[in-house]
Coordinates of C-alpha atoms in Angstrom, one line a residue:
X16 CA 0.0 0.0 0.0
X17 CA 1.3 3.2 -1.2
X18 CA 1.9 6.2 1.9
X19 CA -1.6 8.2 2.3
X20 CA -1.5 11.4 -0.4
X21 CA -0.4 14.7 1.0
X22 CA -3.3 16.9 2.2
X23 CA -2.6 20.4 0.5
X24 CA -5.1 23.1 2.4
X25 CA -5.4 25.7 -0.6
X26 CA -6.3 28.8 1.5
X27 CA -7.7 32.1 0.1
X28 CA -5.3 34.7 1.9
X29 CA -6.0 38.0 3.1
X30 CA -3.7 41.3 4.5
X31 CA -5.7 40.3 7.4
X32 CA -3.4 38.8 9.9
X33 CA -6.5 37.0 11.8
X34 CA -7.3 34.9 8.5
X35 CA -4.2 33.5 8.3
X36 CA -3.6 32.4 12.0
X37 CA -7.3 31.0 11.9
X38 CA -6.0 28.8 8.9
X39 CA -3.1 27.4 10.7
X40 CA -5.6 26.8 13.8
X41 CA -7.7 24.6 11.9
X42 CA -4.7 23.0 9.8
X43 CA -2.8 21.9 13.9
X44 CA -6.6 20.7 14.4
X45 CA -6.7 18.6 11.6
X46 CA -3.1 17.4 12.2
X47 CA -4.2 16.4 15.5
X48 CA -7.5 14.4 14.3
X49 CA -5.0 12.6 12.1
X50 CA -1.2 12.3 12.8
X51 CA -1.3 9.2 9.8
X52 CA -1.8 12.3 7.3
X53 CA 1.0 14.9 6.3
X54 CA -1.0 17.9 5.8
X55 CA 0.6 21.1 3.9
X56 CA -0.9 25.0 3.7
X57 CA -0.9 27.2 0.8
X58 CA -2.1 30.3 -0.2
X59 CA -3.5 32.0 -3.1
X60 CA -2.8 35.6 -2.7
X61 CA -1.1 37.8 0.4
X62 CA 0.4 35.0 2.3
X63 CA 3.1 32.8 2.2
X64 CA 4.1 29.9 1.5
X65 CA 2.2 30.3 -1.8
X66 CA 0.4 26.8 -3.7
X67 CA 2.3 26.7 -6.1
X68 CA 5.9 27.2 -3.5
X69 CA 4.2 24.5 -1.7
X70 CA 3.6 22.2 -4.7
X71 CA 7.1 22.5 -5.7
X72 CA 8.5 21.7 -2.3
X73 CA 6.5 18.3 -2.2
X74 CA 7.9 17.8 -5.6
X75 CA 11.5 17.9 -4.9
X76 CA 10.9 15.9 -1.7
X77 CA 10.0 13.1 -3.9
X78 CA 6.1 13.7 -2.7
X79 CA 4.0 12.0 -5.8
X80 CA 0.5 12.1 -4.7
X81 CA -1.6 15.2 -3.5
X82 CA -4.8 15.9 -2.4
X83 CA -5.4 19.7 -3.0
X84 CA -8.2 20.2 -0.9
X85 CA -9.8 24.3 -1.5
X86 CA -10.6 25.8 2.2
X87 CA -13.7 26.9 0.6
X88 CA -17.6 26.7 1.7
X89 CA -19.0 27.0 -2.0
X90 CA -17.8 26.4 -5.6
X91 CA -17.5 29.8 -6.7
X92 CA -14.8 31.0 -9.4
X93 CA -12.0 29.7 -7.1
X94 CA -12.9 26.6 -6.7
X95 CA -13.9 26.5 -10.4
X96 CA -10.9 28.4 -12.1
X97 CA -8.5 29.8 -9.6
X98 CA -7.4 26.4 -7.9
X99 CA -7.5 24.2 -10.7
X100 CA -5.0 27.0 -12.6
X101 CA -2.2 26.8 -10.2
X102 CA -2.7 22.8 -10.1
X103 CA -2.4 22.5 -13.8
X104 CA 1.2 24.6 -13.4
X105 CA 2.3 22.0 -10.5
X106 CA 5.3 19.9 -10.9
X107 CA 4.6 17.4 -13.3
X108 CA 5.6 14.4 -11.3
X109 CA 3.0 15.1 -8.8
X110 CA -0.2 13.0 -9.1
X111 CA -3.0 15.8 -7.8
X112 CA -6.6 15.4 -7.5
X113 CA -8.9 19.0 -6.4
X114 CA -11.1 17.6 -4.0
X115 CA -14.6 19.0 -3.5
X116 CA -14.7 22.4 -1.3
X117 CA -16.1 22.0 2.2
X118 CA -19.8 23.0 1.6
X119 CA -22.7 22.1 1.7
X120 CA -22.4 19.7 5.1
X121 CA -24.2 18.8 8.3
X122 CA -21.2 19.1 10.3
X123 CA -20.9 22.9 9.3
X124 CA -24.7 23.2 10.5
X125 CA -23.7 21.8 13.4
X126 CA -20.7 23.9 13.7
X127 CA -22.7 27.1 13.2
X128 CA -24.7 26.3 15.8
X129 CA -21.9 25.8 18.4
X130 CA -21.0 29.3 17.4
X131 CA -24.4 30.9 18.2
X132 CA -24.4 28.6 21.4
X133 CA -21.2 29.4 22.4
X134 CA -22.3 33.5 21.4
X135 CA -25.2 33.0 24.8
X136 CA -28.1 31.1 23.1
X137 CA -29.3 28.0 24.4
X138 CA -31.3 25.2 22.2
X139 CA -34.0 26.3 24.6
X140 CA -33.8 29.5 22.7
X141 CA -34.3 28.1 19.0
X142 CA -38.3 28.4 18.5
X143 CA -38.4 32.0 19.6
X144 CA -34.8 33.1 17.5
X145 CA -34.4 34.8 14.1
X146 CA -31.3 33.6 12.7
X147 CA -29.4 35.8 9.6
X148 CA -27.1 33.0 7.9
X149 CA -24.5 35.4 6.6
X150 CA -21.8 34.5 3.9
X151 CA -19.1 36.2 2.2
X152 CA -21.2 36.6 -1.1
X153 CA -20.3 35.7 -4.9
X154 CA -21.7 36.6 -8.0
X155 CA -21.6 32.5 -9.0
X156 CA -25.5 31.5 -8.8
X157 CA -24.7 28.0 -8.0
X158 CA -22.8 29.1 -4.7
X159 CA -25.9 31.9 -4.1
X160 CA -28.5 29.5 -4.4
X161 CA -26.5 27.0 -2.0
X162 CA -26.6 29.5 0.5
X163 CA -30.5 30.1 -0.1
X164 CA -30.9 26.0 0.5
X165 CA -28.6 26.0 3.7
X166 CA -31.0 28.4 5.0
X167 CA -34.1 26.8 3.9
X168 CA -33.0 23.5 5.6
X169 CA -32.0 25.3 8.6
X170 CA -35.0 26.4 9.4
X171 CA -36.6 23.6 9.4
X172 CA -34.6 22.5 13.0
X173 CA -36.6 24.5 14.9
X174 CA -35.6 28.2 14.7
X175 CA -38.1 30.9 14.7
X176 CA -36.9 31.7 10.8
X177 CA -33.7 31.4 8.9
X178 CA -32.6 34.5 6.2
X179 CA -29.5 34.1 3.9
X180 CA -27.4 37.5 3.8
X181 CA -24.3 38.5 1.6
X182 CA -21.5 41.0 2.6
X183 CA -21.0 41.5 -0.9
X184 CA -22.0 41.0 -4.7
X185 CA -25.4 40.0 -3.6
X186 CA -28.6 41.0 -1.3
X187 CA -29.9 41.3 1.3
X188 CA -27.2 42.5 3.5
X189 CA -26.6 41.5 6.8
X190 CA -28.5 44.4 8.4
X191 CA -31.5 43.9 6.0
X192 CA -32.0 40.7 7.1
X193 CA -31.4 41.5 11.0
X194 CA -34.8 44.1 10.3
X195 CA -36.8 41.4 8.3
X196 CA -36.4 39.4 10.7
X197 CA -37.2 41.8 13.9
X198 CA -40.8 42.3 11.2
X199 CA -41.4 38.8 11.3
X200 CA -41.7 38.8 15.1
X201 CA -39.0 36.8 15.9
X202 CA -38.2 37.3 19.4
X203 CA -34.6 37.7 19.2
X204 CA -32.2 37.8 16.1
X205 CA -28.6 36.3 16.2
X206 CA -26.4 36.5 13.1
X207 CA -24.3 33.1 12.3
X208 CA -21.2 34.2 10.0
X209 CA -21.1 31.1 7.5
X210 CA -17.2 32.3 6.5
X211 CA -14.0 30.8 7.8
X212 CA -11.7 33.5 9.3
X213 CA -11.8 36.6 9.8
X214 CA -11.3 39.6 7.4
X215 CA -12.6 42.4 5.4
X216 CA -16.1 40.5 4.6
X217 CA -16.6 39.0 8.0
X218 CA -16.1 42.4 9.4
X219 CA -18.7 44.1 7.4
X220 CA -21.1 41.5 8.5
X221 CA -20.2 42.3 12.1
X222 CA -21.1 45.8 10.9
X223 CA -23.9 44.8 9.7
X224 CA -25.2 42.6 13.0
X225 CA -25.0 46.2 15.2
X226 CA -28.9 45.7 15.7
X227 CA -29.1 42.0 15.9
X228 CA -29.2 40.6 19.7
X229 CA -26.5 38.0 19.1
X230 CA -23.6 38.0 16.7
X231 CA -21.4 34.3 16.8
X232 CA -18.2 33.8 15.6
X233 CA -16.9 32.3 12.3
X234 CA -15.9 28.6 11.8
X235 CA -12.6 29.0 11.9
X236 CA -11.4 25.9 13.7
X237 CA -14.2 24.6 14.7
X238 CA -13.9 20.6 15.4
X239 CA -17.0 20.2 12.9
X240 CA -15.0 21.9 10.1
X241 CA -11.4 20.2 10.4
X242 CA -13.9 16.6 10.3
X243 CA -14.9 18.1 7.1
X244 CA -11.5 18.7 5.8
X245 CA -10.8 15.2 6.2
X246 CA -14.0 13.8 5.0
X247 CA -13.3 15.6 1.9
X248 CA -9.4 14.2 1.6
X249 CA -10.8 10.6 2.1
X250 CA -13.2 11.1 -0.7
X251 CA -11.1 12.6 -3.0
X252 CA -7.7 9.8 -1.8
X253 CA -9.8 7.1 -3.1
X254 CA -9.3 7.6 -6.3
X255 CA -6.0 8.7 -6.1
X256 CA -4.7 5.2 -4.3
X257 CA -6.9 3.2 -7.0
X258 CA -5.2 5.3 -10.3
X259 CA -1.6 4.4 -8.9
X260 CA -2.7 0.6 -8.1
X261 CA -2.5 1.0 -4.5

């Protein structure tokens, strides 16, 4: 049997010194879930070491297979033209399958609700709350319209109502949502941040929640989120072990 692929994180990157150190968070998480798995970081854009440093390094290591895994919740253009760019320009001994970004999943439900619980609600709370799910935003329909579902099935565990928001490229905004809500009667209104780390767009949602009663944290490293990392690099290793005969 041939040593598990390399788990390449493919991070956005941001001047923002918090998204960066959130990224490694969840990256020592994941390490920790699963010591069996050598797991790398790269970035896009703004931080270093870049993907395609990274893919290089493994290359001259004598690393042959690769799992690039995009820290992403929705296949927007980077997941659908950015990532797949820098992988075509990788080292051509490296065997490298994109596996699928993190969203949608059950665990990142689950890990938006720790956030809210851990920002004061209680599950005692749910019928009588008004929750904003607010992302980043994209002008890709497919990830909009993923967002728009996430809600919908949200709602339906028990919270008073569930409204999708964008901080950019699309509407409602955060804030517009917090007011729809407080219209709908909902007793209280807490806004869930569906990002990863901290930034420009997460801090315009933060803005945006000024009116809302409760405002939770991102993902970041949540445990629900570094299990979906490695649900993602099992799927995507299959195929990988099977092409090389493994």
């Amino acid at each position: 049997m041939s040593k598990k692929p390399v788990l390449l994180v493919i991070a956005h990157g941001s001047r923002d010194p918090r998204h960066a150190a959130t990224v490694h968070a969840l990256v020592r998480r994941v390490r920790a879930l699963r010591p069996d798995v050598r797991v790398a970081t790269g970035f896009l854009d703004f931080n270093i070491p870049s993907v395609q440093g990274v893919l290089e390094s493994l290359a001259a290591q004598g690393v042959r297979d690769v799992v690039a895994l995009p820290l992403l919740l929705t296949r927007a253009f980077h997941a659908k033209a950015d990532i797949p760019a820098v992988l075509r320009d990788a080292p051509p001994q490296l065997r490298i399958r994109q596996a699928e970004v993190l969203g949608p999943s059950p665990l990142l439900m689950a890990a938006l609700e720790r956030r809210l619980y851990e920002a004061g609600l209680t599950p005692a709370d749910k019928s009588s709350t008004g929750v904003v799910l607010a992302s980043a935003g994209s002008t890709d329909p497919e990830a909009i319209a993923v967002i728009a579902e996430i809600a919908r099935e949200w709602r339906h565990t028990g919270w008073c109502a569930v409204r999708p928001a964008f901080a950019s490229a699309s509407l409602p905004r955060t804030e517009d949502a917090v007011r729809e809500l407080r219209e709908l009667g909902c007793e209280r209104v807490a806004v869930a941040p569906y990002v990863l780390a901290p930034g420009f767009l997460p801090d315009r949602i933060a803005r945006g929640a000024a009116e809302a009663d409760v405002l939770a944290d991102v993902l970041g490293a949540a445990p629900e989120v570094a299990r979906v990392l490695l649900e993602r690099y099992e799927a995507a290793r299959v195929p990988v072990l099977a092409a090389v005969g493994a």
